[in-house]
Short mmCIF file of C-alpha atoms and ligand atoms in Angstrom, two decimals:
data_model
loop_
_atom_site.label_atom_id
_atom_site.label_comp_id
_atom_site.label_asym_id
_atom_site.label_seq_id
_atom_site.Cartn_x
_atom_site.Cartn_y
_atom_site.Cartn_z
CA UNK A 1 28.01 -8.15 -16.92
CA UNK A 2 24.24 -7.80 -15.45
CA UNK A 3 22.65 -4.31 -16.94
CA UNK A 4 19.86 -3.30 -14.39
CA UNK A 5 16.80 -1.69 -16.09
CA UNK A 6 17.10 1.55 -14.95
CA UNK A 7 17.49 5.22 -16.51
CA UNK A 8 21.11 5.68 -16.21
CA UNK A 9 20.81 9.65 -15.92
CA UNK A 10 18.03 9.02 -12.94
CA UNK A 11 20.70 6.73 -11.28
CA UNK A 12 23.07 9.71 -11.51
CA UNK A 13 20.87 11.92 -10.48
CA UNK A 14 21.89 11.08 -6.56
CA UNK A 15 24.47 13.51 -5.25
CA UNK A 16 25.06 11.66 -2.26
CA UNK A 17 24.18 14.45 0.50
CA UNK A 18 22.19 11.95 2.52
CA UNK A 19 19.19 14.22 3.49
CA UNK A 20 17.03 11.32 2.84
CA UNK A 21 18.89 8.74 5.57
CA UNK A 22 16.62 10.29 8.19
CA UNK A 23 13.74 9.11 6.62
CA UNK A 24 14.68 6.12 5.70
CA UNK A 25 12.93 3.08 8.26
CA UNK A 26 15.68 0.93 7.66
CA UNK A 27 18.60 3.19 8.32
CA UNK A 28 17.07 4.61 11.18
CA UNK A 29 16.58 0.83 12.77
CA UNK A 30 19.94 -0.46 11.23
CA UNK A 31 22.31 2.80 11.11
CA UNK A 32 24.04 0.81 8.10
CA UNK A 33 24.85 2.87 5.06
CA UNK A 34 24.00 0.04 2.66
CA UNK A 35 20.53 -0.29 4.57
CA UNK A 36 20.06 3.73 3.46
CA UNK A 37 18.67 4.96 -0.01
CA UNK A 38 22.55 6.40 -0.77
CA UNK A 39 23.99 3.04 -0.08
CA UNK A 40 21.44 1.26 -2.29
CA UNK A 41 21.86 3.89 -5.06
CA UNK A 42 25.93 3.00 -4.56
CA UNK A 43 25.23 -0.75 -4.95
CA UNK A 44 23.43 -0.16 -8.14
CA UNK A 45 25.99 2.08 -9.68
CA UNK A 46 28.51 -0.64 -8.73
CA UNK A 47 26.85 -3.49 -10.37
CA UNK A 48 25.67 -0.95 -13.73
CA UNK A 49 28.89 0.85 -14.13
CA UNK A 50 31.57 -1.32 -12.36
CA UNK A 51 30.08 -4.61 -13.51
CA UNK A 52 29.81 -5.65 -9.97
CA UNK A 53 28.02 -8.99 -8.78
CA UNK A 54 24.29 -8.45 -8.44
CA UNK A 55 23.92 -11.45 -6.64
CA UNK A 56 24.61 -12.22 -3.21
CA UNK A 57 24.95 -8.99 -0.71
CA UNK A 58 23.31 -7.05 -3.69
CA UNK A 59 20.20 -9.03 -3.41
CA UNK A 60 20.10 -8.42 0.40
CA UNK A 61 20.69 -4.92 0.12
CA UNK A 62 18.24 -4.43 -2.59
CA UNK A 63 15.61 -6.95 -0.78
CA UNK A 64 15.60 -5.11 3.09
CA UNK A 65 14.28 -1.64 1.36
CA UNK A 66 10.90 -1.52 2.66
CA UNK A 67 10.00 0.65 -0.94
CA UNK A 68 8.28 3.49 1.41
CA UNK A 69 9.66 6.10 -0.99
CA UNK A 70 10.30 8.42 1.87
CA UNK A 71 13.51 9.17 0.59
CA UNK A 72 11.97 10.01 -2.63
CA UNK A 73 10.16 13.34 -0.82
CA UNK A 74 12.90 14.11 0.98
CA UNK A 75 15.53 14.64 -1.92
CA UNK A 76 16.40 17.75 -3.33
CA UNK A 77 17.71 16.61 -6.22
CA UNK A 78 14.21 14.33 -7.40
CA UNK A 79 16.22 11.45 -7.53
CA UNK A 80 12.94 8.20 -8.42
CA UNK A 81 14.10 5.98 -5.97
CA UNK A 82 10.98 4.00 -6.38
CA UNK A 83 11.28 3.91 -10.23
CA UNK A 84 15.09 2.73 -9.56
CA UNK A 85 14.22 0.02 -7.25
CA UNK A 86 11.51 -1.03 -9.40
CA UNK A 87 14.03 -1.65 -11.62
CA UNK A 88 16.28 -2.98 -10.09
CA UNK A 89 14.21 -5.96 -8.53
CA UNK A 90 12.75 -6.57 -12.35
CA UNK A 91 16.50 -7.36 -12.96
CA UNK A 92 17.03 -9.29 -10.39
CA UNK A 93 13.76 -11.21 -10.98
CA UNK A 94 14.40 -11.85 -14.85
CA UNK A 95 18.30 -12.68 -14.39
CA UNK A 96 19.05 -14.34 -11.30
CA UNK A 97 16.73 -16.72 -8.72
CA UNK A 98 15.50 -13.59 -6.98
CA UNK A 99 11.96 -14.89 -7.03
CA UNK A 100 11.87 -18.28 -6.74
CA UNK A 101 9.08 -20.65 -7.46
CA UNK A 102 6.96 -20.92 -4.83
CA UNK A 103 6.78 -16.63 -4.07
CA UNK A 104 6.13 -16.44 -8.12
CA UNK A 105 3.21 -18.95 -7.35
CA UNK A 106 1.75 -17.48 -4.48
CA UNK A 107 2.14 -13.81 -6.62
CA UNK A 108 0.10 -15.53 -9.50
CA UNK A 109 -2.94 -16.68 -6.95
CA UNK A 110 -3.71 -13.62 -5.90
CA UNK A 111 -5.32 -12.84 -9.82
CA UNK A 112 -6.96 -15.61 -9.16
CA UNK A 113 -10.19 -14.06 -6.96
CA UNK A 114 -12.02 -17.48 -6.72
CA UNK A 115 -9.66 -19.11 -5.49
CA UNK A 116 -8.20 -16.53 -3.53
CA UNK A 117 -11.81 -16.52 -1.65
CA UNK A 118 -11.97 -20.17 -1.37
CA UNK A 119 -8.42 -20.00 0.76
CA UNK A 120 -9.54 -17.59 3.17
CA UNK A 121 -12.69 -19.57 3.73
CA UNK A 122 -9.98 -21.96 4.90
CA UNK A 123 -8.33 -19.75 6.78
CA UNK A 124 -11.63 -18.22 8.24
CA UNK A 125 -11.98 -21.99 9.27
CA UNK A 126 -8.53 -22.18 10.43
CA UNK A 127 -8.85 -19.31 12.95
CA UNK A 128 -12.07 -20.68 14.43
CA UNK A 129 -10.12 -24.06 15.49
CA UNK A 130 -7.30 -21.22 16.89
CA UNK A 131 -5.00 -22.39 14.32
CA UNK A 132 -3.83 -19.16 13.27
CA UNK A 133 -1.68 -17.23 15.48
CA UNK A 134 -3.09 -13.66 16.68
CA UNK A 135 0.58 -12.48 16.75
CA UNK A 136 0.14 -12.34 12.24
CA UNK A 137 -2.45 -10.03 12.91
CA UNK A 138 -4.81 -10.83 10.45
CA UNK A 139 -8.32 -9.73 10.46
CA UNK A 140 -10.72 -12.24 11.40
CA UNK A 141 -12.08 -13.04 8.66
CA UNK A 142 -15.65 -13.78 7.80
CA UNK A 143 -16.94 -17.62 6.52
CA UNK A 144 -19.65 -15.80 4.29
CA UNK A 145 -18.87 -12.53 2.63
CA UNK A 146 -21.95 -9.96 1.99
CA UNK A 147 -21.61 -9.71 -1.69
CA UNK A 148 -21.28 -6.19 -2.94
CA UNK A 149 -23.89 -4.41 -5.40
CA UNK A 150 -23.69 -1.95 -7.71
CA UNK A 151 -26.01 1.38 -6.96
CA UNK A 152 -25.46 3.22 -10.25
CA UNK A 153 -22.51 4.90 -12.16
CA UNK A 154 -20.67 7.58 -10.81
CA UNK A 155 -18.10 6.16 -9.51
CA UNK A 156 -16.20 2.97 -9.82
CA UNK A 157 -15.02 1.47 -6.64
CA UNK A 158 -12.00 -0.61 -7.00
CA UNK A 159 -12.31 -3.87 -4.95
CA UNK A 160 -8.96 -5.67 -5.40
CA UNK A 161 -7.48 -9.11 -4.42
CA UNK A 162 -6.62 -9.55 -0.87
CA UNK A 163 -8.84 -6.49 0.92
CA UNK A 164 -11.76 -7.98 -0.79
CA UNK A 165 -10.89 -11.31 0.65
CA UNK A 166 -10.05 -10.27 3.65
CA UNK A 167 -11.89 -6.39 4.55
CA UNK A 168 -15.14 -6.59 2.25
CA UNK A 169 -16.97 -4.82 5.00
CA UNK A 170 -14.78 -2.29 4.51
CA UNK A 171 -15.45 -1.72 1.06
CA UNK A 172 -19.03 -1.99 1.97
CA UNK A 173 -18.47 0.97 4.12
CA UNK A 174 -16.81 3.00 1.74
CA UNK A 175 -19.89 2.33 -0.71
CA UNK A 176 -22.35 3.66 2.05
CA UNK A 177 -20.08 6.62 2.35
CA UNK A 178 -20.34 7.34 -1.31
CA UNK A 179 -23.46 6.82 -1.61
CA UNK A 180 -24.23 9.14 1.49
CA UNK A 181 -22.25 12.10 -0.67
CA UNK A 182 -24.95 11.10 -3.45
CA UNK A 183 -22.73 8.67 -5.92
CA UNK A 184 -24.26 5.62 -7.10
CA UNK A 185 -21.22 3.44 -6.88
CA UNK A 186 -19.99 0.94 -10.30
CA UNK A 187 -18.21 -2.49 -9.22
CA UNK A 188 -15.40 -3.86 -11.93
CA UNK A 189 -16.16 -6.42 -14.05
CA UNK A 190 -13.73 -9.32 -14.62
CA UNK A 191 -10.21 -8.63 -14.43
CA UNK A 192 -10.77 -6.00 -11.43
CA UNK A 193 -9.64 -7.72 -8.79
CA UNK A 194 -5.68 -7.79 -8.26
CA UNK A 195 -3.84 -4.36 -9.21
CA UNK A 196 -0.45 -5.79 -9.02
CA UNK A 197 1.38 -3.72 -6.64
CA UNK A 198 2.64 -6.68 -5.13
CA UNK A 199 3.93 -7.80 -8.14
CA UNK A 200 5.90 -4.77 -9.06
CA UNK A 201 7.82 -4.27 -5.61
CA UNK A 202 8.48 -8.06 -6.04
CA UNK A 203 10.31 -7.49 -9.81
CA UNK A 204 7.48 -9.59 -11.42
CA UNK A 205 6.58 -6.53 -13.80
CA UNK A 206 5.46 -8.51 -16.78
CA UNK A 207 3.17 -10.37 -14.55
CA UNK A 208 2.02 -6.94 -13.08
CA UNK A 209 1.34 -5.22 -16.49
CA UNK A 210 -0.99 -8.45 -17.34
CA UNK A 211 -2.72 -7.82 -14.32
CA UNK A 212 -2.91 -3.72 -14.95
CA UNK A 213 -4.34 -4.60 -18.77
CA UNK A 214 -7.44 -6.32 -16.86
CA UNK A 215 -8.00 -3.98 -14.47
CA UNK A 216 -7.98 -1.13 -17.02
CA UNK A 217 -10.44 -3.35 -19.11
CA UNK A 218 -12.62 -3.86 -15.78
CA UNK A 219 -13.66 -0.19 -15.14
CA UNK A 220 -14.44 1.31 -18.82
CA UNK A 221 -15.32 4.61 -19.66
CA UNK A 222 -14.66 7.57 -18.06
CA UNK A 223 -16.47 7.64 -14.92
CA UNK A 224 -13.78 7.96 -11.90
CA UNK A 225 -11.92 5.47 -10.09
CA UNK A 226 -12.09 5.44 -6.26
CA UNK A 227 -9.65 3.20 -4.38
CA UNK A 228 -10.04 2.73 -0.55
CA UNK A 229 -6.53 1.00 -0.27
CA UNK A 230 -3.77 3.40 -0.42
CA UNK A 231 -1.13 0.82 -2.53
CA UNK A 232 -3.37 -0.02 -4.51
CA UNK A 233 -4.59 3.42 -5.32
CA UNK A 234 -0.75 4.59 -6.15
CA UNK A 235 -0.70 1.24 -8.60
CA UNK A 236 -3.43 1.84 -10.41
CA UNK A 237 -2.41 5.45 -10.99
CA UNK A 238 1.16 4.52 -12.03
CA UNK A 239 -0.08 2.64 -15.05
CA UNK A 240 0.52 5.26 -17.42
CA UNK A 241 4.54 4.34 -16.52
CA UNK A 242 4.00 1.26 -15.86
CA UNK A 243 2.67 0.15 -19.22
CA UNK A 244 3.46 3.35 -21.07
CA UNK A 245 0.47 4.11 -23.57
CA UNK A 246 -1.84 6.55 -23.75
CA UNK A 247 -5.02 4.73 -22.93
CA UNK A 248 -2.63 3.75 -19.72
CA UNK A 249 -2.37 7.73 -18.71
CA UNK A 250 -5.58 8.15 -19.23
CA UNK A 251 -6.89 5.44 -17.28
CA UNK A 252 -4.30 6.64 -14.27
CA UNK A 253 -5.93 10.23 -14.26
CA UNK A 254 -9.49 9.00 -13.51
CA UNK A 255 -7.70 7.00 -10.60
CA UNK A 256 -8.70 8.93 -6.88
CA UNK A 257 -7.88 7.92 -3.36
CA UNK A 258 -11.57 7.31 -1.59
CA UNK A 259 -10.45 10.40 0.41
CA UNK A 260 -8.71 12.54 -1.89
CA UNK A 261 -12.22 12.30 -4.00
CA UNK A 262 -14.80 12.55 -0.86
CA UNK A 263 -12.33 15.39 0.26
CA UNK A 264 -14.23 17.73 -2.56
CA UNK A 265 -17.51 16.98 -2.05
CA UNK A 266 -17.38 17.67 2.09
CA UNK A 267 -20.41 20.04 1.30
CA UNK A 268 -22.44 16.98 0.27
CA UNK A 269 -21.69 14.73 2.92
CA UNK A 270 -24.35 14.82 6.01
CA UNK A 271 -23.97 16.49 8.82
CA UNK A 272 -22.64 14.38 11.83
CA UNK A 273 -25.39 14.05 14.42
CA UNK A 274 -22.72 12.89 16.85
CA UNK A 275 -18.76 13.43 16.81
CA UNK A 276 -16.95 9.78 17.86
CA UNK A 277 -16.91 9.82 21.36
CA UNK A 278 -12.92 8.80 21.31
CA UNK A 279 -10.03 10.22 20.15
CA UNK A 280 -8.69 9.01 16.54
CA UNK A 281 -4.86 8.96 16.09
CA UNK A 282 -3.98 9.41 12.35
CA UNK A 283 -1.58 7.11 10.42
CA UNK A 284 -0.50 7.83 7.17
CA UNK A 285 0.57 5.17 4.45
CA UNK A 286 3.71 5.50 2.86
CA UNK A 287 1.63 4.96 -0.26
CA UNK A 288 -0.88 7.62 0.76
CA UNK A 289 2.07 10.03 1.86
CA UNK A 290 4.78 9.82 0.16
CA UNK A 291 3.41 8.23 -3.44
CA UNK A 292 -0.29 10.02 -3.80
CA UNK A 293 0.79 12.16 -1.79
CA UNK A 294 -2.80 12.65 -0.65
CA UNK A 295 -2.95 12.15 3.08
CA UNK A 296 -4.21 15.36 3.98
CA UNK A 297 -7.64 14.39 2.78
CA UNK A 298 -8.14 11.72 5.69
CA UNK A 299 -7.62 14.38 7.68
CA UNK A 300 -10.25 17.02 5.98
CA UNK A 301 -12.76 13.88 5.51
CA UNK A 302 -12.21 12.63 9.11
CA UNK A 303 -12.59 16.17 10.94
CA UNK A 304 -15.88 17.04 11.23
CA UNK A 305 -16.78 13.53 12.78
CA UNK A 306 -13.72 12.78 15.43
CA UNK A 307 -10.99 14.43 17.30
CA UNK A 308 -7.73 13.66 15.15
CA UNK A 309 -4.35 13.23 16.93
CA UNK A 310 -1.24 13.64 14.92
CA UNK A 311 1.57 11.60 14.97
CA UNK A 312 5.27 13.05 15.89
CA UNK A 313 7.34 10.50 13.68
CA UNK A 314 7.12 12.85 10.66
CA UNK A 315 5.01 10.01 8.00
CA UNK A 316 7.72 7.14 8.98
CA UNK A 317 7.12 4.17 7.76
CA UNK A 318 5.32 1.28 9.81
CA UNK A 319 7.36 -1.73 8.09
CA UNK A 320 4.20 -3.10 6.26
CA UNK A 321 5.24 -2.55 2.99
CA UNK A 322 2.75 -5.01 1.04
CA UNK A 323 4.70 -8.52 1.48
CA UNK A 324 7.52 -7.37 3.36
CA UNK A 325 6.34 -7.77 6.86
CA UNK A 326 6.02 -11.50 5.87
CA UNK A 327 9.07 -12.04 4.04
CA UNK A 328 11.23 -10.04 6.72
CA UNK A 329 9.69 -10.02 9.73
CA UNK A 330 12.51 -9.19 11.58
CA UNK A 331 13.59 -5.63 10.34
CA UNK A 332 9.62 -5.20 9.59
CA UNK A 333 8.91 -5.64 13.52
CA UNK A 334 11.63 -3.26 14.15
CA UNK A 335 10.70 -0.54 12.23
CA UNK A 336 7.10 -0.88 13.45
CA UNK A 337 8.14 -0.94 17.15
CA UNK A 338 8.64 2.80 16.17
CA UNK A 339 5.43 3.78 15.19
CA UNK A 340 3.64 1.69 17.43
CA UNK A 341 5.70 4.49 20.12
CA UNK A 342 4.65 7.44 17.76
CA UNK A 343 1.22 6.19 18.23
CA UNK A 344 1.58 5.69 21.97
CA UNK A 345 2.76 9.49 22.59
CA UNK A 346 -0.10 10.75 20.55
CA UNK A 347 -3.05 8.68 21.59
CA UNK A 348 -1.77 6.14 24.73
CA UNK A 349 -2.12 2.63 24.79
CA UNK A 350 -5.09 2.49 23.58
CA UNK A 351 -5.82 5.02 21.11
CA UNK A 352 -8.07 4.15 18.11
CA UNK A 353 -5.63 4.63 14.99
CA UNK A 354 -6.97 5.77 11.50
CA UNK A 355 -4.90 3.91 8.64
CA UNK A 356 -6.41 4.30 5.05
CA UNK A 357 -4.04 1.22 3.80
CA UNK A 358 -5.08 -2.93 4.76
CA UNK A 359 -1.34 -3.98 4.85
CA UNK A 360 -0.46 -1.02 7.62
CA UNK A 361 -3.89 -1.83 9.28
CA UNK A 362 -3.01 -5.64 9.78
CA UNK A 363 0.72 -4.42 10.71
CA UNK A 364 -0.57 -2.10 13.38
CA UNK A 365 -3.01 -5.04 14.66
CA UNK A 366 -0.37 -7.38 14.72
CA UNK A 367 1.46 -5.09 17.69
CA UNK A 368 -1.84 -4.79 19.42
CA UNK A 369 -2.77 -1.59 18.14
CA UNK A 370 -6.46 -0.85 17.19
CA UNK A 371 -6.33 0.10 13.78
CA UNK A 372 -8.93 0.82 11.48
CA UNK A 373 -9.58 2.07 8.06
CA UNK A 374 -11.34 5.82 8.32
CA UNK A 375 -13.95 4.45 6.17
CA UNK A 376 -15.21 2.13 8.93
CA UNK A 377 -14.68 5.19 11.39
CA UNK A 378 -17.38 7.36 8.95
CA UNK A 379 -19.60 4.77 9.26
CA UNK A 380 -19.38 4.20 12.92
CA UNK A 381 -20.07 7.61 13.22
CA UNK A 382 -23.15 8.01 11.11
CA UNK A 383 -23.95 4.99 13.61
CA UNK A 384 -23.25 6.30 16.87
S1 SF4 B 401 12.16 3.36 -0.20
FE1 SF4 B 401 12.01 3.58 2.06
S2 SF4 B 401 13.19 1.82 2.87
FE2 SF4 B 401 13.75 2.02 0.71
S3 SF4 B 401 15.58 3.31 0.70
FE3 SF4 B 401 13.84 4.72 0.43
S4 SF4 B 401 13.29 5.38 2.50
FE4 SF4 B 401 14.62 3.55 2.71
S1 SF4 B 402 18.85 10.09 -2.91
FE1 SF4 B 402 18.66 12.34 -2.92
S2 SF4 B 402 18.65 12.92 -0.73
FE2 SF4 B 402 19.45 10.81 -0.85
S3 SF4 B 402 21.66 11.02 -0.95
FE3 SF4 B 402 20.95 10.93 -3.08
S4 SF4 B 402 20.63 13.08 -3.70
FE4 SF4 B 402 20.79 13.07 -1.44
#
């Protein structure tokens, strides 16, 4: 009988109202109760206290959650659906084939930042022949990469695995930004460059706390930690839990979204000489949302430089959810199909959408939608 690794009272917490189905992308899209957060919860009590098969169906259920953690905000009873899931995937991925080789492999490369970079200077190549379909969405991505430099030691700024690779001008806009609110901006030594979010949603947690002991021993001391990718920001402050030591909490509370830390220093940024001369629809990551729960500061840090449009879709998600628009296209295309309409009521066809998260800014892209991080809309507008 399989035991998942998960807090038995936290499983019972769930009272089964179903207040959170609403929020939940893949009920909405599917209407299926075992697509919901109460029919997942159900599976997992089956298989911890009815000793039902965690294999098959279980797996699928388990596997389609997009791990938005919507449902997690929307519960009255503070049931951790994340922490649950979590769980339940590190089960799956220790006890049964969950994970097989090849994902595990392509999971390890991405601590790997050499040769991370050296594969999207292949890819870079690869899109210049038209090789890569425009439909994935990705960025195009550069053949040379402006290497970053430290400016002092304020701030760390968290560069990561894949938004390095693929968005460094990004970051490079978020250091300009800092540096125009007067931080001299830190880099991470070796070690900083995968937080392993991925890793976690995937079950691979021993793998992720590896990766979470280098990052912590990347950024020392106790300057703060500013992260311009919203999963990666709600990683790196979940390692007090995830690794459960003290240095661990500590390290978490220096951890700030880019916003969330710009968002109290508003009286040191300059002055816009020029608002954006186009509207700016706002998109917030579940990660941002519903995790940090820190999306208002896009909003206070965006507002004196654009006109911000809201979205009517109440923070649902858009079906990125780190790997899953790759490894299930089909429901992930769905559930974006709704936000991509969100988007089109607030800002039309064409509307220029801030997303402070690379996964939801390549998901948006990939449907044709101009997204773009709010870091890269500050610096347009300091520009313009
Ligand atoms: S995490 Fe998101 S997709 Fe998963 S059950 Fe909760 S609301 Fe649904
Ligand atoms: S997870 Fe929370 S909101 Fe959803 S059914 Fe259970 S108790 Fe209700």
């Amino acid at each position: 009988m399989t035991r998942l690794q998960v807090d038995d009272d936290e499983l019972a917490a769930c009272v089964a109202c179903g207040l959170c189905l609403p929020h939940c992308p893949t009920y909405r899209v599917t209407g299926l109760e075992s697509a919901s957060p109460r029919g997942r919860i159900a599976a997992m009590r089956a298989v911890q206290w009815q000793g039902a098969d965690p294999g098959g169906s279980f797996t699928e259920f388990m596997d389609l959650c997009v791990q938005c953690r919507a449902c997690e905000v929307a519960c009255p009873s503070s049931v951790p659906f994340g922490r649950l899931m979590e769980g339940t995937r590190h089960t799956l991925a220790s006890t049964t084939g969950y994970q097989p080789w090849w994902r595990r492999l392509a999971y390890r490369t991405l601590g790997h930042h050499r040769l991370l970079l050296a594969g999207s200077t292949a890819l870079a190549v690869a899109q210049r022949a038209r090789l890569v379909p425009k439909r994935l969405g990705l960025p195009k991505l550069s053949l040379r990469r402006q290497p970053l430099r430290a400016s002092g030691s304020d701030v760390w700024l968290f560069t990561g695995c894949v938004m390095d690779a693929w968005m460094r001008a990004t970051h490079a806009a978020v250091q300009r930004v800092l540096e125009a609110s007067g931080a001299g901006v830190a880099l991470p030594g070796s070690g900083g460059d995968c937080c392993g979010a991925l890793h976690t949603h995937a079950g691979l947690t021993d793998e992720a706390r590896r990766l979470a002991e280098r990052v912590m021993a990347s950024m020392p001391g106790d300057a703060p930690i500013v992260v311009d990718s919203a999963g990666c920001g709600a990683a790196l402050k979940d390692y007090g839990h995830l690794l459960g030591t003290p240095a661990a909490e500590t390290f978490a509370a220096r951890v700030f979204d880019v916003h969330e830390w710009l968002a109290t220093r508003m009286d040191r940024m300059p002055a816009p000489v020029r608002r954006l001369s186009f509207p700016v629809a706002v998109q917030d990551p579940c990660h941002l949302r519903h995790v940090q729960r820190a999306h208002q500061h896009v909003r206070t840090v965006l507002a004196p430089y654009a006109d911000l449009r809201e979205l009517d879709d109440d923070g649902l998600c858009c079906g990125a959810g780190g790997a899953y628009s790759a490894l299930q296209p089909e429901l992930s295309g769905e559930v974006r199909a709704r936000k991509v309409e969100a988007i089109i009521r607030a800002g039309g066809a064409h509307a220029i959408v801030a997303s402070a998260n690379p996964g939801c800014i390549m998901q948006l892209r990939s449907a044709g939608i101009d997204a773009r991080h709010p870091a890269d809309l500050l610096a347009e507008a300091a520009d313009e």
